[in-house]
Amino acid sequence: MIDPKDTPAHSRALDAIARLEASRRRAENTVIGAPREKTTVTVELLRRLAGSKYASPELRSFAISVATGDSSWDRIEVDAQPLPPEVSDMRADPMVIWPRHWPLPSDDEPYRIPWQ
């Protein structure tokens, strides 16, 4: 009689078990949700975002006003009506750095003389 341990089927089963065990170890050692680096909002980032197929209609509309020279990306919070949802999402995300030197919406902006 043939010993079952000497059959090709037994060897294939042991190989399959070894591959399964190796896969399980790799899965256990995989880091999910690794911390990402903070992203700084730039004009280029907003331009690329507005050009993506996922951009909101509000962001696309503001991109048109930037392209025509009616506004600039750094004034998106002041001039965009309504404010694109992407801006609110980025402002609320702790991993996104919003530039401090960009104008903020405010009712207390100083009056500017038109010829200045």
CSV table of N, CA and C in Angstrom, one decimal:
chain,number,residue,atom,x,y,z
A,1,MET,N,0.8,-1.2,0.0
A,1,MET,CA,0.0,0.0,0.0
A,1,MET,C,0.9,1.2,0.0
A,2,ILE,N,0.4,2.3,-0.7
A,2,ILE,CA,1.2,3.6,-0.8
A,2,ILE,C,0.9,4.5,0.4
A,3,ASP,N,1.9,5.0,1.0
A,3,ASP,CA,1.8,6.0,2.1
A,3,ASP,C,1.2,7.3,1.5
A,4,PRO,N,0.1,7.8,2.1
A,4,PRO,CA,-0.5,9.0,1.6
A,4,PRO,C,0.4,10.2,1.6
A,5,LYS,N,1.4,10.2,2.4
A,5,LYS,CA,2.4,11.3,2.5
A,5,LYS,C,3.3,11.3,1.3
A,6,ASP,N,3.3,10.3,0.6
A,6,ASP,CA,4.2,10.2,-0.6
A,6,ASP,C,3.5,10.5,-1.9
A,7,THR,N,2.3,10.9,-1.9
A,7,THR,CA,1.5,11.2,-3.1
A,7,THR,C,1.7,12.7,-3.5
A,8,PRO,N,1.5,12.9,-4.8
A,8,PRO,CA,1.6,14.3,-5.3
A,8,PRO,C,0.5,15.2,-4.8
A,9,ALA,N,-0.7,14.6,-4.5
A,9,ALA,CA,-1.8,15.3,-3.9
A,9,ALA,C,-1.4,15.9,-2.5
A,10,HIS,N,-0.8,15.1,-1.8
A,10,HIS,CA,-0.3,15.5,-0.4
A,10,HIS,C,0.6,16.6,-0.5
A,11,SER,N,1.6,16.6,-1.4
A,11,SER,CA,2.6,17.6,-1.6
A,11,SER,C,1.9,18.9,-2.1
A,12,ARG,N,0.9,18.8,-3.0
A,12,ARG,CA,0.2,20.0,-3.5
A,12,ARG,C,-0.6,20.7,-2.3
A,13,ALA,N,-1.2,19.8,-1.5
A,13,ALA,CA,-1.9,20.3,-0.3
A,13,ALA,C,-1.0,21.1,0.6
A,14,LEU,N,0.1,20.5,0.9
A,14,LEU,CA,1.1,21.2,1.8
A,14,LEU,C,1.6,22.5,1.2
A,15,ASP,N,1.9,22.5,-0.1
A,15,ASP,CA,2.3,23.7,-0.8
A,15,ASP,C,1.2,24.8,-0.7
A,16,ALA,N,0.0,24.4,-0.9
A,16,ALA,CA,-1.2,25.3,-0.8
A,16,ALA,C,-1.3,25.9,0.6
A,17,ILE,N,-1.1,25.1,1.6
A,17,ILE,CA,-1.2,25.5,3.0
A,17,ILE,C,-0.1,26.5,3.3
A,18,ALA,N,1.1,26.2,2.8
A,18,ALA,CA,2.3,27.1,3.0
A,18,ALA,C,2.0,28.5,2.3
A,19,ARG,N,1.5,28.4,1.1
A,19,ARG,CA,1.2,29.7,0.4
A,19,ARG,C,0.1,30.5,1.2
A,20,LEU,N,-0.9,29.8,1.7
A,20,LEU,CA,-2.0,30.4,2.4
A,20,LEU,C,-1.4,31.1,3.7
A,21,GLU,N,-0.5,30.4,4.4
A,21,GLU,CA,0.1,30.9,5.6
A,21,GLU,C,0.9,32.1,5.3
A,22,ALA,N,1.7,32.1,4.2
A,22,ALA,CA,2.5,33.3,3.8
A,22,ALA,C,1.6,34.5,3.5
A,23,SER,N,0.5,34.2,2.8
A,23,SER,CA,-0.5,35.3,2.5
A,23,SER,C,-1.1,35.9,3.7
A,24,ARG,N,-1.4,35.0,4.7
A,24,ARG,CA,-2.0,35.5,6.0
A,24,ARG,C,-1.0,36.4,6.7
A,25,ARG,N,0.3,36.0,6.7
A,25,ARG,CA,1.3,36.8,7.4
A,25,ARG,C,1.5,38.2,6.7
A,26,ARG,N,1.5,38.2,5.4
A,26,ARG,CA,1.6,39.4,4.7
A,26,ARG,C,0.4,40.3,5.0
A,27,ALA,N,-0.8,39.7,5.0
A,27,ALA,CA,-2.0,40.5,5.3
A,27,ALA,C,-2.0,41.1,6.7
A,28,GLU,N,-1.5,40.3,7.7
A,28,GLU,CA,-1.4,40.8,9.0
A,28,GLU,C,-0.4,41.9,9.2
A,29,ASN,N,0.6,41.9,8.4
A,29,ASN,CA,1.7,42.9,8.5
A,29,ASN,C,1.4,44.2,7.6
A,30,THR,N,0.3,44.2,6.8
A,30,THR,CA,0.0,45.3,6.0
A,30,THR,C,-0.6,46.4,6.8
A,31,VAL,N,0.0,47.6,6.7
A,31,VAL,CA,-0.5,48.8,7.4
A,31,VAL,C,-1.6,49.4,6.5
A,32,ILE,N,-2.8,49.5,7.1
A,32,ILE,CA,-3.9,50.2,6.4
A,32,ILE,C,-4.1,51.5,7.1
A,33,GLY,N,-4.4,52.5,6.2
A,33,GLY,CA,-4.6,53.9,6.7
A,33,GLY,C,-3.3,54.5,7.2
A,34,ALA,N,-2.2,54.2,6.6
A,34,ALA,CA,-1.0,54.9,7.0
A,34,ALA,C,-1.1,56.4,6.9
A,35,PRO,N,-0.5,57.1,7.9
A,35,PRO,CA,-0.6,58.5,7.9
A,35,PRO,C,-0.1,59.1,6.6
A,36,ARG,N,-0.8,60.1,6.0
A,36,ARG,CA,-0.4,60.7,4.8
A,36,ARG,C,0.2,62.1,5.2
A,37,GLU,N,1.0,62.6,4.2
A,37,GLU,CA,1.6,63.9,4.5
A,37,GLU,C,0.5,65.0,4.3
A,38,LYS,N,0.8,66.1,5.0
A,38,LYS,CA,-0.1,67.3,4.9
A,38,LYS,C,0.0,67.9,3.5
A,39,THR,N,-1.1,68.3,2.9
A,39,THR,CA,-1.1,68.9,1.6
A,39,THR,C,-1.3,70.4,1.7
A,40,THR,N,-0.5,71.2,1.1
A,40,THR,CA,-0.6,72.7,1.1
A,40,THR,C,-1.4,73.1,-0.2
A,41,VAL,N,-2.5,73.9,0.0
A,41,VAL,CA,-3.3,74.3,-1.1
A,41,VAL,C,-2.5,75.4,-1.9
A,42,THR,N,-2.4,75.2,-3.2
A,42,THR,CA,-1.7,76.1,-4.0
A,42,THR,C,-2.6,76.5,-5.2
A,43,VAL,N,-2.2,77.5,-6.0
A,43,VAL,CA,-2.9,77.8,-7.2
A,43,VAL,C,-3.0,76.6,-8.1
A,44,GLU,N,-1.9,76.0,-8.3
A,44,GLU,CA,-1.8,74.8,-9.2
A,44,GLU,C,-2.7,73.7,-8.7
A,45,LEU,N,-2.8,73.4,-7.4
A,45,LEU,CA,-3.7,72.4,-6.9
A,45,LEU,C,-5.1,72.7,-7.2
A,46,LEU,N,-5.5,74.0,-7.0
A,46,LEU,CA,-6.9,74.4,-7.3
A,46,LEU,C,-7.2,74.3,-8.8
A,47,ARG,N,-6.2,74.7,-9.6
A,47,ARG,CA,-6.4,74.6,-11.0
A,47,ARG,C,-6.6,73.2,-11.5
A,48,ARG,N,-5.8,72.3,-11.0
A,48,ARG,CA,-5.9,70.8,-11.3
A,48,ARG,C,-7.2,70.3,-10.8
A,49,LEU,N,-7.6,70.7,-9.6
A,49,LEU,CA,-8.9,70.2,-9.1
A,49,LEU,C,-10.1,70.6,-9.9
A,50,ALA,N,-10.0,71.9,-10.3
A,50,ALA,CA,-11.1,72.4,-11.1
A,50,ALA,C,-11.2,71.8,-12.5
A,51,GLY,N,-10.1,71.3,-13.0
A,51,GLY,CA,-10.0,70.6,-14.3
A,51,GLY,C,-10.4,69.2,-14.2
A,52,SER,N,-10.6,68.6,-13.0
A,52,SER,CA,-10.9,67.2,-13.0
A,52,SER,C,-12.3,66.9,-13.2
A,53,LYS,N,-12.6,65.7,-13.6
A,53,LYS,CA,-14.0,65.3,-13.9
A,53,LYS,C,-14.9,65.3,-12.6
A,54,TYR,N,-14.2,65.4,-11.4
A,54,TYR,CA,-15.0,65.3,-10.2
A,54,TYR,C,-15.3,66.7,-9.6
A,55,ALA,N,-14.8,67.7,-10.2
A,55,ALA,CA,-15.0,69.1,-9.7
A,55,ALA,C,-16.5,69.5,-9.7
A,56,SER,N,-16.8,70.2,-8.7
A,56,SER,CA,-18.2,70.7,-8.6
A,56,SER,C,-18.5,71.8,-9.6
A,57,PRO,N,-19.7,72.0,-9.9
A,57,PRO,CA,-20.1,73.1,-10.9
A,57,PRO,C,-19.6,74.5,-10.3
A,58,GLU,N,-19.7,74.7,-9.0
A,58,GLU,CA,-19.3,75.9,-8.5
A,58,GLU,C,-17.8,76.2,-8.7
A,59,LEU,N,-17.0,75.1,-8.5
A,59,LEU,CA,-15.5,75.3,-8.7
A,59,LEU,C,-15.2,75.5,-10.2
A,60,ARG,N,-15.9,74.8,-11.0
A,60,ARG,CA,-15.7,75.0,-12.5
A,60,ARG,C,-16.1,76.4,-12.9
A,61,SER,N,-17.2,76.9,-12.3
A,61,SER,CA,-17.6,78.3,-12.6
A,61,SER,C,-16.5,79.3,-12.2
A,62,PHE,N,-16.0,79.1,-11.0
A,62,PHE,CA,-15.0,80.0,-10.5
A,62,PHE,C,-13.7,79.9,-11.3
A,63,ALA,N,-13.4,78.7,-11.8
A,63,ALA,CA,-12.2,78.6,-12.7
A,63,ALA,C,-12.4,79.4,-14.0
A,64,ILE,N,-13.6,79.5,-14.5
A,64,ILE,CA,-13.9,80.3,-15.6
A,64,ILE,C,-13.6,81.8,-15.3
A,65,SER,N,-14.1,82.2,-14.1
A,65,SER,CA,-13.8,83.6,-13.8
A,65,SER,C,-12.4,83.9,-13.6
A,66,VAL,N,-11.6,82.9,-13.1
A,66,VAL,CA,-10.1,83.1,-13.0
A,66,VAL,C,-9.5,83.2,-14.4
A,67,ALA,N,-10.0,82.3,-15.3
A,67,ALA,CA,-9.4,82.3,-16.6
A,67,ALA,C,-9.7,83.6,-17.4
A,68,THR,N,-10.8,84.2,-17.1
A,68,THR,CA,-11.2,85.5,-17.8
A,68,THR,C,-10.6,86.7,-17.1
A,69,GLY,N,-9.9,86.5,-16.0
A,69,GLY,CA,-9.2,87.6,-15.3
A,69,GLY,C,-10.1,88.3,-14.3
A,70,ASP,N,-11.3,87.9,-14.1
A,70,ASP,CA,-12.2,88.5,-13.2
A,70,ASP,C,-11.9,88.3,-11.7
A,71,SER,N,-11.1,87.3,-11.4
A,71,SER,CA,-10.7,87.0,-10.1
A,71,SER,C,-9.4,86.2,-10.1
A,72,SER,N,-8.9,85.8,-9.0
A,72,SER,CA,-7.7,84.9,-8.9
A,72,SER,C,-8.0,83.8,-7.9
A,73,TRP,N,-7.2,82.8,-8.0
A,73,TRP,CA,-7.4,81.6,-7.1
A,73,TRP,C,-7.3,82.0,-5.6
A,74,ASP,N,-6.4,82.9,-5.3
A,74,ASP,CA,-6.2,83.2,-3.9
A,74,ASP,C,-7.4,84.0,-3.3
A,75,ARG,N,-8.3,84.4,-4.1
A,75,ARG,CA,-9.5,85.1,-3.7
A,75,ARG,C,-10.8,84.2,-3.7
A,76,ILE,N,-10.6,82.9,-3.8
A,76,ILE,CA,-11.8,82.0,-4.0
A,76,ILE,C,-12.8,82.2,-2.8
A,77,GLU,N,-12.3,82.3,-1.6
A,77,GLU,CA,-13.2,82.4,-0.5
A,77,GLU,C,-14.0,83.8,-0.5
A,78,VAL,N,-13.4,84.8,-1.1
A,78,VAL,CA,-14.0,86.1,-1.1
A,78,VAL,C,-15.0,86.2,-2.3
A,79,ASP,N,-14.5,85.8,-3.5
A,79,ASP,CA,-15.2,86.1,-4.7
A,79,ASP,C,-16.2,85.0,-5.2
A,80,ALA,N,-16.0,83.8,-4.8
A,80,ALA,CA,-16.8,82.7,-5.3
A,80,ALA,C,-18.2,82.7,-4.7
A,81,GLN,N,-19.2,82.8,-5.5
A,81,GLN,CA,-20.6,82.8,-5.1
A,81,GLN,C,-21.4,81.8,-5.9
A,82,PRO,N,-21.8,80.7,-5.3
A,82,PRO,CA,-21.5,80.2,-3.9
A,82,PRO,C,-20.2,79.6,-3.8
A,83,LEU,N,-19.8,79.5,-2.6
A,83,LEU,CA,-18.4,78.9,-2.3
A,83,LEU,C,-18.4,77.4,-2.7
A,84,PRO,N,-17.5,77.0,-3.5
A,84,PRO,CA,-17.4,75.6,-3.9
A,84,PRO,C,-17.3,74.7,-2.7
A,85,PRO,N,-17.9,73.5,-2.7
A,85,PRO,CA,-17.9,72.6,-1.5
A,85,PRO,C,-16.4,72.1,-1.3
A,86,GLU,N,-15.6,72.1,-2.3
A,86,GLU,CA,-14.2,71.6,-2.2
A,86,GLU,C,-13.5,72.5,-1.2
A,87,VAL,N,-13.8,73.8,-1.2
A,87,VAL,CA,-13.1,74.7,-0.3
A,87,VAL,C,-13.5,74.4,1.1
A,88,SER,N,-14.7,74.2,1.4
A,88,SER,CA,-15.2,73.9,2.8
A,88,SER,C,-14.5,72.6,3.2
A,89,ASP,N,-14.5,71.6,2.3
A,89,ASP,CA,-13.9,70.3,2.7
A,89,ASP,C,-12.4,70.5,3.0
A,90,MET,N,-11.7,71.2,2.2
A,90,MET,CA,-10.3,71.4,2.4
A,90,MET,C,-10.0,72.2,3.7
A,91,ARG,N,-10.8,73.2,4.0
A,91,ARG,CA,-10.7,74.0,5.2
A,91,ARG,C,-10.9,73.1,6.4
A,92,ALA,N,-11.8,72.2,6.3
A,92,ALA,CA,-12.2,71.3,7.5
A,92,ALA,C,-11.2,70.2,7.7
A,93,ASP,N,-10.4,69.8,6.7
A,93,ASP,CA,-9.5,68.7,6.7
A,93,ASP,C,-8.2,69.1,7.5
A,94,PRO,N,-7.9,68.4,8.6
A,94,PRO,CA,-6.7,68.8,9.3
A,94,PRO,C,-5.4,68.5,8.6
A,95,MET,N,-5.5,67.7,7.5
A,95,MET,CA,-4.3,67.3,6.7
A,95,MET,C,-4.1,68.3,5.6
A,96,VAL,N,-4.9,69.3,5.5
A,96,VAL,CA,-4.7,70.3,4.4
A,96,VAL,C,-4.4,71.6,5.0
A,97,ILE,N,-3.3,72.2,4.5
A,97,ILE,CA,-2.8,73.5,5.0
A,97,ILE,C,-3.3,74.6,4.0
A,98,TRP,N,-4.2,75.5,4.5
A,98,TRP,CA,-4.7,76.6,3.7
A,98,TRP,C,-3.8,77.8,3.9
A,99,PRO,N,-3.4,78.4,2.8
A,99,PRO,CA,-2.4,79.5,2.9
A,99,PRO,C,-2.9,80.7,3.7
A,100,ARG,N,-2.1,81.1,4.7
A,100,ARG,CA,-2.5,82.2,5.6
A,100,ARG,C,-2.6,83.5,4.9
A,101,HIS,N,-1.8,83.7,3.9
A,101,HIS,CA,-1.8,85.0,3.2
A,101,HIS,C,-2.9,85.3,2.3
A,102,TRP,N,-3.7,84.2,2.0
A,102,TRP,CA,-4.9,84.4,1.1
A,102,TRP,C,-6.0,85.2,1.8
A,103,PRO,N,-6.7,86.0,1.1
A,103,PRO,CA,-7.7,86.8,1.8
A,103,PRO,C,-8.8,85.9,2.4
A,104,LEU,N,-9.3,86.3,3.5
A,104,LEU,CA,-10.4,85.6,4.1
A,104,LEU,C,-11.7,86.5,4.0
A,105,PRO,N,-12.8,85.8,3.9
A,105,PRO,CA,-14.1,86.5,3.8
A,105,PRO,C,-14.3,87.3,5.0
A,106,SER,N,-14.6,88.6,4.9
A,106,SER,CA,-14.8,89.4,6.0
A,106,SER,C,-15.6,90.6,5.7
A,107,ASP,N,-16.5,91.0,6.6
A,107,ASP,CA,-17.3,92.3,6.4
A,107,ASP,C,-16.4,93.5,6.8
A,108,ASP,N,-15.3,93.3,7.4
A,108,ASP,CA,-14.5,94.4,7.9
A,108,ASP,C,-13.4,94.7,6.9
A,109,GLU,N,-13.5,94.4,5.7
A,109,GLU,CA,-12.4,94.7,4.7
A,109,GLU,C,-12.4,96.2,4.6
A,110,PRO,N,-11.2,96.8,4.5
A,110,PRO,CA,-11.2,98.3,4.4
A,110,PRO,C,-11.7,98.7,3.0
A,111,TYR,N,-12.2,99.9,3.0
A,111,TYR,CA,-12.7,100.5,1.7
A,111,TYR,C,-11.5,100.8,0.8
A,112,ARG,N,-11.6,100.5,-0.4
A,112,ARG,CA,-10.6,100.8,-1.4
A,112,ARG,C,-11.1,101.8,-2.4
A,113,ILE,N,-10.3,102.8,-2.6
A,113,ILE,CA,-10.6,103.8,-3.6
A,113,ILE,C,-10.3,103.2,-5.0
A,114,PRO,N,-11.3,103.3,-5.9
A,114,PRO,CA,-11.2,102.6,-7.2
A,114,PRO,C,-9.9,102.8,-7.9
A,115,TRP,N,-9.3,104.0,-7.8
A,115,TRP,CA,-8.1,104.3,-8.7
A,115,TRP,C,-6.8,103.8,-8.0
A,116,GLN,N,-6.9,103.2,-6.8
A,116,GLN,CA,-5.7,102.7,-6.1
A,116,GLN,C,-5.2,101.4,-6.8
